[in-house]
Tab-separated table of C-alpha atoms and ligand atoms in Angstrom:
chain	number	residue	atom	x	y	z
A	1	MET	CA	37.982	-5.880	-21.227
A	2	ARG	CA	36.272	-8.518	-19.333
A	3	SER	CA	33.603	-10.802	-20.565
A	4	TRP	CA	29.929	-10.775	-19.051
A	5	THR	CA	27.360	-13.244	-18.767
A	6	ALA	CA	23.893	-11.817	-18.493
A	7	ILE	CA	23.851	-13.156	-15.114
A	8	GLU	CA	27.075	-11.275	-14.175
A	9	LEU	CA	25.794	-8.063	-15.799
A	10	ALA	CA	22.339	-8.308	-13.863
A	11	ALA	CA	24.129	-8.795	-10.663
A	12	ASP	CA	26.641	-5.885	-11.236
A	13	ILE	CA	23.712	-3.723	-11.967
A	14	GLU	CA	21.857	-4.937	-8.809
A	15	ARG	CA	24.908	-4.175	-6.869
A	16	ARG	CA	25.034	-0.420	-8.159
A	17	VAL	CA	21.285	-0.155	-7.201
A	18	ALA	CA	22.039	-1.511	-3.719
A	19	GLU	CA	25.070	0.779	-3.445
A	20	ARG	CA	22.688	3.831	-4.734
A	21	ASP	CA	24.972	4.354	-7.799
A	22	LEU	CA	21.960	3.815	-9.899
A	23	LEU	CA	19.062	5.620	-8.030
A	24	PRO	CA	15.342	4.729	-8.418
A	25	ASP	CA	13.870	5.925	-11.720
A	26	ASP	CA	17.306	6.097	-13.292
A	27	ARG	CA	17.545	4.961	-17.012
A	28	LEU	CA	19.895	2.184	-18.010
A	29	PRO	CA	21.707	2.663	-21.160
A	30	PRO	CA	20.070	1.478	-24.024
A	31	VAL	CA	20.933	-2.121	-24.786
A	32	ARG	CA	22.821	-1.566	-27.967
A	33	VAL	CA	24.815	1.326	-26.403
A	34	LEU	CA	25.880	-0.769	-23.290
A	35	ALA	CA	26.596	-3.708	-25.439
A	36	ALA	CA	29.026	-1.539	-27.585
A	37	GLN	CA	30.381	0.207	-24.550
A	38	LEU	CA	30.996	-3.425	-22.985
A	39	GLU	CA	31.959	-5.137	-26.318
A	40	ILE	CA	29.512	-7.924	-25.649
A	41	ALA	CA	26.541	-9.142	-27.637
A	42	PRO	CA	23.323	-7.286	-27.386
A	43	ASN	CA	21.604	-10.533	-26.418
A	44	THR	CA	23.624	-10.369	-23.170
A	45	VAL	CA	22.403	-7.105	-22.221
A	46	ALA	CA	18.963	-7.855	-23.169
A	47	GLY	CA	19.044	-10.991	-21.060
A	48	ALA	CA	20.437	-9.042	-18.069
A	49	TYR	CA	17.757	-6.548	-18.272
A	50	ARG	CA	15.076	-9.403	-18.518
A	51	ARG	CA	16.224	-10.960	-15.473
A	52	LEU	CA	16.094	-7.714	-13.503
A	53	GLY	CA	12.858	-7.066	-14.798
A	54	GLU	CA	11.400	-10.312	-13.923
A	55	ARG	CA	12.605	-9.572	-10.081
A	56	GLY	CA	11.031	-6.057	-10.137
A	57	LEU	CA	14.580	-4.214	-10.079
A	58	THR	CA	13.867	-2.582	-13.482
A	59	ASP	CA	10.749	-1.637	-15.465
A	60	GLY	CA	10.796	-1.538	-19.326
A	61	ARG	CA	8.742	1.408	-20.487
A	62	GLY	CA	8.696	0.629	-23.926
A	63	ARG	CA	10.557	3.139	-26.279
A	64	MET	CA	11.327	5.142	-23.237
A	65	GLY	CA	13.888	2.770	-22.363
A	66	THR	CA	14.443	0.561	-19.187
A	67	PHE	CA	14.458	2.146	-15.659
A	68	VAL	CA	15.360	1.175	-12.041
A	69	THR	CA	11.817	1.049	-10.435
A	70	ALA	CA	10.955	3.435	-7.669
A	71	ARG	CA	11.288	0.872	-4.842
A	72	PRO	CA	13.477	-2.095	-6.126
A	73	PRO	CA	13.512	-5.198	-4.090
A	74	VAL	CA	16.917	-5.028	-2.757
A	75	MET	CA	18.123	-3.174	0.632
A	76	VAL	CA	19.188	0.290	-0.191
A	77	PRO	CA	20.186	2.616	2.546
A	78	SER	CA	16.946	4.646	3.367
A	79	ASP	CA	15.889	8.131	2.619
A	80	PRO	CA	17.547	10.988	4.499
A	81	GLU	CA	16.101	11.399	7.969
A	82	ILE	CA	13.622	14.309	9.038
A	83	PRO	CA	15.616	17.120	10.164
A	84	VAL	CA	15.617	17.132	14.302
A	85	GLY	CA	12.649	19.287	15.550
A	86	ALA	CA	10.649	19.285	12.437
A	87	LEU	CA	7.054	18.600	12.693
A	88	ASP	CA	6.833	15.222	10.972
A	89	LEU	CA	3.519	14.837	8.984
A	90	SER	CA	5.357	12.383	6.389
A	91	SER	CA	5.175	8.947	8.178
A	92	GLY	CA	1.698	7.480	7.539
A	93	ASN	CA	1.894	6.264	11.139
A	94	PRO	CA	-0.917	6.183	13.557
A	95	ASP	CA	-0.564	8.148	16.615
A	96	PRO	CA	1.421	6.195	19.088
A	97	VAL	CA	-0.719	7.604	22.160
A	98	LEU	CA	-3.773	6.039	20.621
A	99	LEU	CA	-2.483	2.503	20.347
A	100	PRO	CA	-3.286	0.074	22.954
A	101	SER	CA	-0.596	-0.629	25.545
A	102	LEU	CA	-0.004	-4.405	25.027
A	103	GLY	CA	2.049	-4.888	28.243
A	104	ASP	CA	-1.025	-5.893	30.165
A	105	VAL	CA	-2.801	-7.890	27.441
A	106	LEU	CA	0.262	-9.869	26.852
A	107	SER	CA	0.807	-10.659	30.532
A	108	GLU	CA	-2.764	-12.110	30.350
A	109	LEU	CA	-2.708	-14.327	27.610
A	110	SER	CA	-3.226	-17.806	28.060
A	111	GLY	CA	-3.550	-21.068	26.107
A	112	SER	CA	-2.194	-24.650	25.515
A	113	THR	CA	1.524	-24.929	24.134
A	114	VAL	CA	1.776	-24.813	20.556
A	115	LEU	CA	3.615	-27.422	18.717
A	116	TYR	CA	4.105	-28.509	14.955
A	117	GLY	CA	0.880	-29.844	13.859
A	118	HIS	CA	-1.401	-27.618	15.511
A	119	PRO	CA	-4.073	-25.953	13.533
A	120	SER	CA	-2.671	-22.690	11.999
A	121	VAL	CA	-5.541	-20.367	13.039
A	122	ASP	CA	-5.921	-19.629	16.660
A	123	GLU	CA	-9.674	-20.595	17.270
A	124	SER	CA	-10.426	-17.561	19.235
A	125	LEU	CA	-9.104	-15.156	16.839
A	126	ALA	CA	-11.029	-16.936	13.906
A	127	GLY	CA	-14.064	-16.392	16.375
A	128	GLN	CA	-13.461	-12.631	16.799
A	129	GLY	CA	-12.136	-12.084	13.536
A	130	ALA	CA	-15.228	-13.647	11.744
A	131	ASN	CA	-17.391	-11.528	14.129
A	132	LEU	CA	-15.746	-8.158	13.164
A	133	LEU	CA	-15.607	-9.273	9.434
A	134	MET	CA	-19.480	-10.422	9.381
A	135	ALA	CA	-20.424	-6.904	11.538
A	136	ASP	CA	-19.079	-5.327	8.059
A	137	GLY	CA	-20.787	-7.530	5.836
A	138	ILE	CA	-18.065	-9.498	4.949
A	139	VAL	CA	-18.610	-13.525	4.235
A	140	ALA	CA	-16.238	-15.100	6.848
A	141	ASP	CA	-16.565	-18.580	6.212
A	142	ASP	CA	-13.205	-19.193	5.226
A	143	ILE	CA	-10.370	-17.530	7.029
A	144	ALA	CA	-6.931	-17.347	6.809
A	145	VAL	CA	-4.301	-15.288	9.264
A	146	VAL	CA	-1.318	-13.629	7.598
A	147	SER	CA	1.477	-11.364	8.654
A	148	GLY	CA	-0.052	-8.117	7.833
A	149	GLY	CA	-1.851	-6.598	5.016
A	150	LEU	CA	0.933	-6.732	2.424
A	151	ASP	CA	1.699	-10.100	3.215
A	152	GLY	CA	-1.810	-11.002	2.673
A	153	LEU	CA	-1.931	-9.187	-0.762
A	154	GLU	CA	1.321	-11.006	-1.773
A	155	ARG	CA	-0.203	-14.514	-0.933
A	156	VAL	CA	-3.490	-13.754	-2.596
A	157	LEU	CA	-1.975	-12.432	-5.729
A	158	GLN	CA	0.662	-15.429	-5.786
A	159	ALA	CA	-2.211	-18.084	-5.435
A	160	HIS	CA	-3.787	-17.005	-8.830
A	161	LEU	CA	-1.792	-14.809	-10.860
A	162	ARG	CA	0.734	-15.660	-13.632
A	163	HIS	CA	4.037	-14.138	-14.686
A	164	GLY	CA	2.931	-11.021	-16.831
A	165	ASP	CA	-0.680	-10.668	-15.803
A	166	ARG	CA	-1.985	-7.151	-14.932
A	167	VAL	CA	-3.498	-5.916	-11.751
A	168	ALA	CA	-5.594	-2.636	-11.467
A	169	VAL	CA	-4.459	-0.531	-8.542
A	170	GLU	CA	-5.793	2.903	-7.341
A	171	ASP	CA	-4.221	6.280	-8.426
A	172	PRO	CA	-3.055	7.903	-6.477
A	173	GLY	CA	-2.090	4.733	-4.079
A	174	TYR	CA	-0.177	3.372	-1.608
A	175	PRO	CA	3.237	2.905	-3.457
A	176	PRO	CA	4.172	-0.406	-1.795
A	177	VAL	CA	1.083	-2.143	-3.341
A	178	ALA	CA	2.465	-1.173	-6.835
A	179	ASP	CA	5.953	-1.803	-5.806
A	180	LEU	CA	4.979	-5.319	-4.628
A	181	ILE	CA	3.063	-6.261	-7.730
A	182	ARG	CA	6.150	-5.360	-9.977
A	183	ALA	CA	8.388	-7.139	-7.637
A	184	LEU	CA	6.358	-10.182	-8.425
A	185	GLY	CA	6.589	-10.011	-12.099
A	186	PHE	CA	3.109	-8.621	-12.529
A	187	GLY	CA	2.175	-5.359	-14.447
A	188	VAL	CA	0.100	-2.302	-12.905
A	189	VAL	CA	-2.664	-0.692	-14.631
A	190	PRO	CA	-3.983	2.751	-12.665
A	191	LEU	CA	-7.597	2.835	-11.490
A	192	ALA	CA	-8.815	6.486	-11.278
A	193	ILE	CA	-10.412	7.435	-7.767
A	194	ASP	CA	-12.435	10.094	-5.946
A	195	ASP	CA	-13.608	10.492	-2.506
A	196	GLU	CA	-16.086	7.656	-2.773
A	197	GLY	CA	-13.438	5.072	-4.323
A	198	PRO	CA	-12.649	3.942	-7.602
A	199	LEU	CA	-14.384	5.396	-10.445
A	200	VAL	CA	-16.844	3.395	-12.128
A	201	GLU	CA	-15.904	4.351	-15.570
A	202	SER	CA	-12.314	3.569	-14.795
A	203	LEU	CA	-12.809	0.374	-13.378
A	204	ALA	CA	-14.889	-0.645	-16.157
A	205	GLY	CA	-12.073	0.449	-18.754
A	206	THR	CA	-9.292	-1.408	-17.000
A	207	LEU	CA	-11.441	-4.755	-16.773
A	208	ASP	CA	-12.036	-4.182	-20.616
A	209	ARG	CA	-8.183	-4.049	-21.276
A	210	GLY	CA	-7.755	-7.213	-19.281
A	211	VAL	CA	-6.433	-7.321	-15.951
A	212	ALA	CA	-6.367	-10.581	-13.632
A	213	ALA	CA	-6.835	-8.779	-10.271
A	214	VAL	CA	-8.006	-5.115	-8.713
A	215	VAL	CA	-6.996	-4.245	-5.599
A	216	VAL	CA	-9.168	-1.609	-3.784
A	217	THR	CA	-9.122	0.260	-0.428
A	218	PRO	CA	-12.376	0.084	0.867
A	219	ARG	CA	-11.775	3.047	3.194
A	220	ALA	CA	-8.864	5.126	4.406
A	221	GLN	CA	-7.440	5.323	1.022
A	222	ASN	CA	-3.778	6.026	1.398
A	223	PRO	CA	-2.796	8.812	0.332
A	224	PHE	CA	-6.265	10.349	-0.752
A	225	GLY	CA	-8.609	9.196	2.003
A	226	SER	CA	-11.574	7.913	0.182
A	227	ALA	CA	-14.095	5.622	1.323
A	228	ILE	CA	-16.201	3.585	-1.013
A	229	SER	CA	-19.859	4.523	-0.409
A	230	LEU	CA	-22.653	2.430	-0.621
A	231	GLU	CA	-23.868	3.729	-3.752
A	232	ARG	CA	-20.242	3.275	-5.548
A	233	ALA	CA	-19.773	0.063	-3.899
A	234	THR	CA	-23.133	-1.361	-5.572
A	235	ALA	CA	-21.981	0.284	-8.952
A	236	LEU	CA	-18.487	-1.256	-9.030
A	237	ARG	CA	-19.990	-4.793	-7.808
A	238	SER	CA	-22.279	-4.780	-10.988
A	239	ILE	CA	-19.119	-3.659	-13.198
A	240	VAL	CA	-16.997	-6.719	-11.482
A	241	GLY	CA	-19.886	-9.078	-11.643
A	242	GLU	CA	-19.437	-9.154	-15.623
A	243	HIS	CA	-16.045	-10.337	-15.160
A	244	PRO	CA	-16.494	-13.206	-12.749
A	245	HIS	CA	-12.947	-14.809	-13.028
A	246	VAL	CA	-11.110	-11.478	-11.994
A	247	LEU	CA	-9.785	-11.537	-8.471
A	248	VAL	CA	-10.870	-8.522	-6.368
A	249	VAL	CA	-8.926	-7.965	-3.197
A	250	GLU	CA	-9.692	-5.256	-0.557
A	251	ASP	CA	-6.881	-3.784	1.625
A	252	ASP	CA	-8.814	-2.961	4.605
A	253	HIS	CA	-5.673	-1.819	6.496
A	254	ALA	CA	-7.156	0.622	8.750
A	255	ALA	CA	-10.345	-1.119	9.544
A	256	GLY	CA	-11.163	-0.303	13.076
A	257	VAL	CA	-9.806	3.377	12.927
A	258	ALA	CA	-10.693	4.315	9.327
A	259	GLY	CA	-13.973	6.284	10.649
A	260	ALA	CA	-15.938	5.100	7.712
A	261	PRO	CA	-18.329	1.927	7.233
A	262	MET	CA	-17.255	-0.733	5.061
A	263	TYR	CA	-19.179	-1.414	1.906
A	264	SER	CA	-17.593	-4.732	0.060
A	265	VAL	CA	-16.854	-4.929	-3.683
A	266	ALA	CA	-15.378	-8.167	-3.156
A	267	SER	CA	-16.889	-10.415	-0.639
A	268	GLY	CA	-18.718	-13.435	-1.983
A	269	ARG	CA	-17.428	-13.166	-5.335
A	270	GLU	CA	-15.915	-16.405	-7.183
A	271	ARG	CA	-12.584	-15.136	-6.515
A	272	TRP	CA	-12.096	-12.682	-3.692
A	273	ALA	CA	-10.247	-11.876	-0.612
A	274	THR	CA	-10.813	-9.053	2.082
A	275	ILE	CA	-7.750	-8.279	4.221
A	276	ARG	CA	-8.246	-6.819	7.456
A	277	SER	CA	-4.997	-5.642	8.992
A	278	ALA	CA	-4.296	-5.220	12.880
A	279	ALA	CA	-1.575	-2.370	11.821
A	280	LYS	CA	-3.354	0.939	12.143
A	281	THR	CA	-5.754	-0.199	14.815
A	282	TYR	CA	-3.230	-1.968	17.406
A	283	GLY	CA	0.218	-0.731	16.000
A	284	PRO	CA	2.282	-1.513	12.858
A	285	ASP	CA	4.221	-3.928	14.967
A	286	VAL	CA	1.433	-6.094	15.361
A	287	ARG	CA	2.038	-7.989	12.079
A	288	LEU	CA	-1.105	-9.727	11.431
A	289	ALA	CA	-4.078	-9.556	9.293
A	290	VAL	CA	-7.029	-11.711	9.114
A	291	LEU	CA	-7.883	-12.782	5.566
A	292	ALA	CA	-11.367	-13.990	4.581
A	293	GLY	CA	-12.106	-14.964	1.022
A	294	ASP	CA	-13.453	-17.758	-1.188
A	295	PRO	CA	-12.659	-21.349	-0.205
A	296	VAL	CA	-10.189	-21.980	-3.105
A	297	THR	CA	-8.066	-18.826	-2.354
A	298	ILE	CA	-7.794	-19.623	1.558
A	299	ARG	CA	-7.145	-23.009	0.921
A	300	ARG	CA	-4.058	-21.945	-1.408
A	301	VAL	CA	-2.918	-19.260	0.976
A	302	GLU	CA	-3.085	-21.544	3.822
A	303	GLY	CA	-1.089	-24.360	1.890
A	304	ARG	CA	1.312	-22.050	0.541
A	305	GLN	CA	1.936	-20.677	4.206
A	306	ARG	CA	2.420	-24.354	5.545
A	307	ILE	CA	5.521	-24.887	3.117
A	308	GLY	CA	6.923	-21.563	4.118
A	309	PRO	CA	6.634	-19.929	7.400
A	310	GLY	CA	4.065	-22.427	8.705
A	311	TRP	CA	1.847	-20.171	10.410
A	312	VAL	CA	1.641	-16.770	12.243
A	313	SER	CA	2.861	-16.932	16.033
A	314	HIS	CA	-0.046	-18.025	18.146
A	315	ILE	CA	1.175	-15.459	20.540
A	316	LEU	CA	0.318	-12.552	18.113
A	317	GLN	CA	-3.029	-14.399	17.162
A	318	ARG	CA	-3.971	-14.765	20.884
A	319	LEU	CA	-2.758	-11.152	21.465
A	320	VAL	CA	-5.164	-9.835	18.558
A	321	ALA	CA	-8.132	-11.999	19.614
A	322	GLN	CA	-7.631	-10.520	23.197
A	323	LEU	CA	-7.598	-7.148	22.019
A	324	MET	CA	-10.603	-7.681	19.695
A	325	SER	CA	-12.712	-8.856	22.674
A	326	ASP	CA	-11.331	-6.663	25.425
A	327	GLY	CA	-14.038	-3.518	26.253
A	328	ASP	CA	-11.243	-1.210	27.078
A	329	ALA	CA	-9.063	-2.126	23.884
A	330	ALA	CA	-12.391	-1.546	21.816
A	331	ALA	CA	-13.403	1.720	23.452
A	332	GLY	CA	-9.674	2.959	22.778
A	333	VAL	CA	-10.002	1.983	19.111
A	334	ALA	CA	-13.473	4.037	18.852
A	335	ARG	CA	-11.739	6.854	20.274
A	336	ALA	CA	-8.780	6.565	18.079
A	337	ALA	CA	-11.298	6.772	15.227
A	338	SER	CA	-12.860	9.651	16.429
A	339	VAL	CA	-9.599	11.678	17.120
A	340	TYR	CA	-8.358	11.046	13.598
A	341	ALA	CA	-11.763	12.086	11.969
A	342	SER	CA	-11.884	15.365	13.942
A	343	ARG	CA	-8.058	16.092	12.989
A	344	ARG	CA	-8.596	15.380	9.479
A	345	GLN	CA	-11.845	17.395	9.459
A	346	ALA	CA	-9.789	20.327	11.217
A	347	MET	CA	-7.103	20.303	8.614
A	348	LEU	CA	-9.538	20.099	5.647
A	349	ALA	CA	-11.752	23.239	7.115
A	350	ALA	CA	-8.486	25.001	7.830
A	351	LEU	CA	-7.401	24.504	4.247
A	352	ASP	CA	-10.895	25.161	2.784
A	353	GLU	CA	-10.918	28.492	4.728
A	354	ARG	CA	-7.592	29.435	2.461
A	355	GLY	CA	-9.334	28.180	-0.496
A	356	LEU	CA	-7.844	24.935	-1.061
A	357	GLN	CA	-9.772	21.932	-1.693
A	358	ALA	CA	-8.383	18.688	-0.047
A	359	HIS	CA	-9.514	15.270	0.422
A	360	GLY	CA	-9.650	13.183	3.665
A	361	GLU	CA	-12.891	11.500	3.797
A	362	SER	CA	-11.359	8.742	5.948
A	363	GLY	CA	-8.148	7.375	7.731
A	364	LEU	CA	-4.901	9.042	8.481
A	365	ASN	CA	-3.952	11.327	5.758
A	366	VAL	CA	-5.218	14.321	3.904
A	367	TRP	CA	-4.283	14.586	0.205
A	368	VAL	CA	-3.773	18.405	-1.059
A	369	PRO	CA	-3.587	19.264	-4.849
A	370	VAL	CA	-0.985	21.363	-5.419
A	371	PRO	CA	0.551	22.661	-8.793
A	372	ASP	CA	4.053	21.835	-7.812
A	373	GLU	CA	4.584	19.270	-5.274
A	374	LEU	CA	8.354	19.210	-5.092
A	375	ALA	CA	8.325	22.966	-4.272
A	376	ALA	CA	5.476	22.417	-1.769
A	377	VAL	CA	7.492	19.808	0.132
A	378	ARG	CA	10.792	22.278	-0.015
A	379	ALA	CA	8.882	25.389	1.081
A	380	LEU	CA	7.180	23.399	3.895
A	381	GLU	CA	10.783	22.020	4.973
A	382	LYS	CA	11.865	25.616	5.262
A	383	ARG	CA	9.164	26.111	7.791
A	384	GLY	CA	10.015	22.914	9.812
A	385	ILE	CA	7.234	20.801	8.454
A	386	ALA	CA	7.790	17.410	6.748
A	387	ILE	CA	5.403	16.159	4.431
A	388	ARG	CA	5.191	13.616	1.417
A	389	ALA	CA	5.584	14.765	-1.910
A	390	GLY	CA	2.757	12.680	-4.178
A	391	VAL	CA	5.230	11.498	-7.205
A	392	ARG	CA	5.703	8.150	-5.467
A	393	TYR	CA	1.636	7.624	-4.983
A	394	ARG	CA	0.666	8.632	-8.416
A	395	ILE	CA	0.720	6.929	-11.787
A	396	GLU	CA	-1.257	9.082	-14.106
A	397	SER	CA	-3.113	11.459	-11.392
A	398	SER	CA	-2.521	14.913	-10.661
A	399	PRO	CA	0.270	16.454	-8.423
A	400	GLY	CA	-0.809	16.676	-4.761
A	401	VAL	CA	0.942	16.416	-1.353
A	402	ARG	CA	0.210	13.832	1.504
A	403	LEU	CA	-0.021	15.105	5.075
A	404	THR	CA	-0.316	12.570	7.760
A	405	VAL	CA	-2.379	14.303	10.231
A	406	ALA	CA	-2.982	11.133	12.870
A	407	ALA	CA	-0.745	12.840	15.472
A	408	LEU	CA	-1.287	16.244	14.369
A	409	ASP	CA	-1.596	18.651	17.584
A	410	GLU	CA	-4.844	20.491	17.062
A	411	ALA	CA	-2.833	23.788	18.000
A	412	GLU	CA	-0.653	23.355	14.816
A	413	ILE	CA	-3.446	22.836	12.207
A	414	GLU	CA	-3.846	26.903	11.562
A	415	ASN	CA	0.108	27.001	11.226
A	416	VAL	CA	0.355	23.953	8.687
A	417	ALA	CA	-2.588	25.260	6.786
A	418	ASP	CA	-0.902	28.615	6.402
A	419	ALA	CA	2.406	27.168	5.180
A	420	ILE	CA	0.717	25.267	2.641
A	421	HIS	CA	-1.406	28.138	1.357
A	422	ALA	CA	1.761	30.388	1.515
A	423	SER	CA	3.750	27.706	-0.511
A	424	VAL	CA	0.955	27.382	-3.206
A	425	SER	CA	0.525	31.287	-3.237
A	426	GLU	CA	4.302	31.759	-4.042
A	427	LEU	CA	4.339	29.296	-6.629
A	428	GLY	CA	1.634	30.893	-8.895
A	429	PRO	CA	-0.728	29.130	-11.022
A	430	GLY	CA	0.602	26.851	-13.959
A	431	THR	CA	3.590	25.296	-12.779
A	432	ARG	CA	3.501	21.244	-12.497
A	433	SER	CA	5.809	18.832	-11.319
A	434	GLY	CA	6.563	15.788	-13.139
B	501	LIG	C1	-3.430	1.267	1.957
B	501	LIG	C2	-2.393	0.515	2.678
B	501	LIG	N1	-2.119	-0.839	2.700
B	501	LIG	C3	-1.495	-1.542	3.278
B	501	LIG	C4	-0.512	-1.010	4.385
B	501	LIG	C5	0.390	-1.922	5.294
B	501	LIG	O1	-0.379	-2.645	6.026
B	501	LIG	P1	0.478	-3.871	6.854
B	501	LIG	O2	1.165	-3.061	7.750
B	501	LIG	O3	-0.720	-4.742	7.288
B	501	LIG	O4	1.198	-4.528	5.615
B	501	LIG	C6	-0.794	0.322	4.535
B	501	LIG	C7	-0.047	1.159	5.479
B	501	LIG	O5	0.200	2.273	5.618
B	501	LIG	C8	-1.572	1.134	3.617
B	501	LIG	O6	-1.664	2.347	3.845
């Protein structure tokens, strides 16, 4: 029998996760069971589990045991491909046809050569970004530029939180946000939502239970589509106002194309950040977000960036500044927002006609509550339509499926609505997925 140190055992479990021998949400053996099996001290196993937990590979769920997290931070072979020929409503992507073509803009880019020591934020991007933020009612006195929405979120959380701190996230919500928070060694607390954003009572409850930060999606909430209304924003601001030291972060990941106005819950607080990503508006490969926040947060983010990647390439910064100032590009963004809105509304109307109440106030997705989400996914798969089961998006909220309607051809809408209706009717009432 070989002897194990905690480091070796943790590395072995990590290897098994990477090789898919252990799958997301698999339960690890109880400490004593594994210790007896390997003939080592329980402390060694507990030490290995602690190491894995600190890195976000595993999640201790009290008496239920220790589980592999849903998306452990090691490279694992990706999910199976969508079948050839299937209608893909699963991706969360913008419609490529509605993104600006970057070639012309790139060929026109100009500006001085950037060497080490150059200011990290491009002047033209700072100006254009601030204009857009201010037009949305966001204080834009202090700005940093980061590599997309999630990079911004990671940097802002790391600027303030300590290991073990807890963060409130929307439920259902975008899974990588919770994955990232866990991978950073923080805990996740669910925040219930409806079409107008986080529920006031739910936010009050999570704040009373003690969270160090709250992450909200002001519009184009993924997967539910919520857009925070003016009335809700006012109420939420007043609740967070009673907790001035809590960091509030806004993930405005689909800013220009969300199809809903921005009502900020965060702007101007003691500790806050609003992250405006270019990914949905100009394309996911435009890995850039403009980050506005209080001066301490922005200084910390920029200072930490400086001792890491340094800055976001000025080529990319100038590209985004150019897109923000270009009349044709702005018209394209407005057109994309209105096409996404009409696709969402058509899908919602078609579902409503069939007696299905779905959600999609803004953004690229529609969320359909269903009694058994895995059965619904399989039923649609049989009809050649790929959608997402809600299970990855949910913590405590009810089952549903997400349809990305961003690129959905209007001719397909009736067909998709029929397929969902048929799958729900086939299941009958009362069945639930876990
Ligand atoms: C709610 C939400 N936040 C963040 C992102 C990712 O943004 P970025 O690509 O800028 O990191 C997405 C992408 O779909 C999203 O849905």
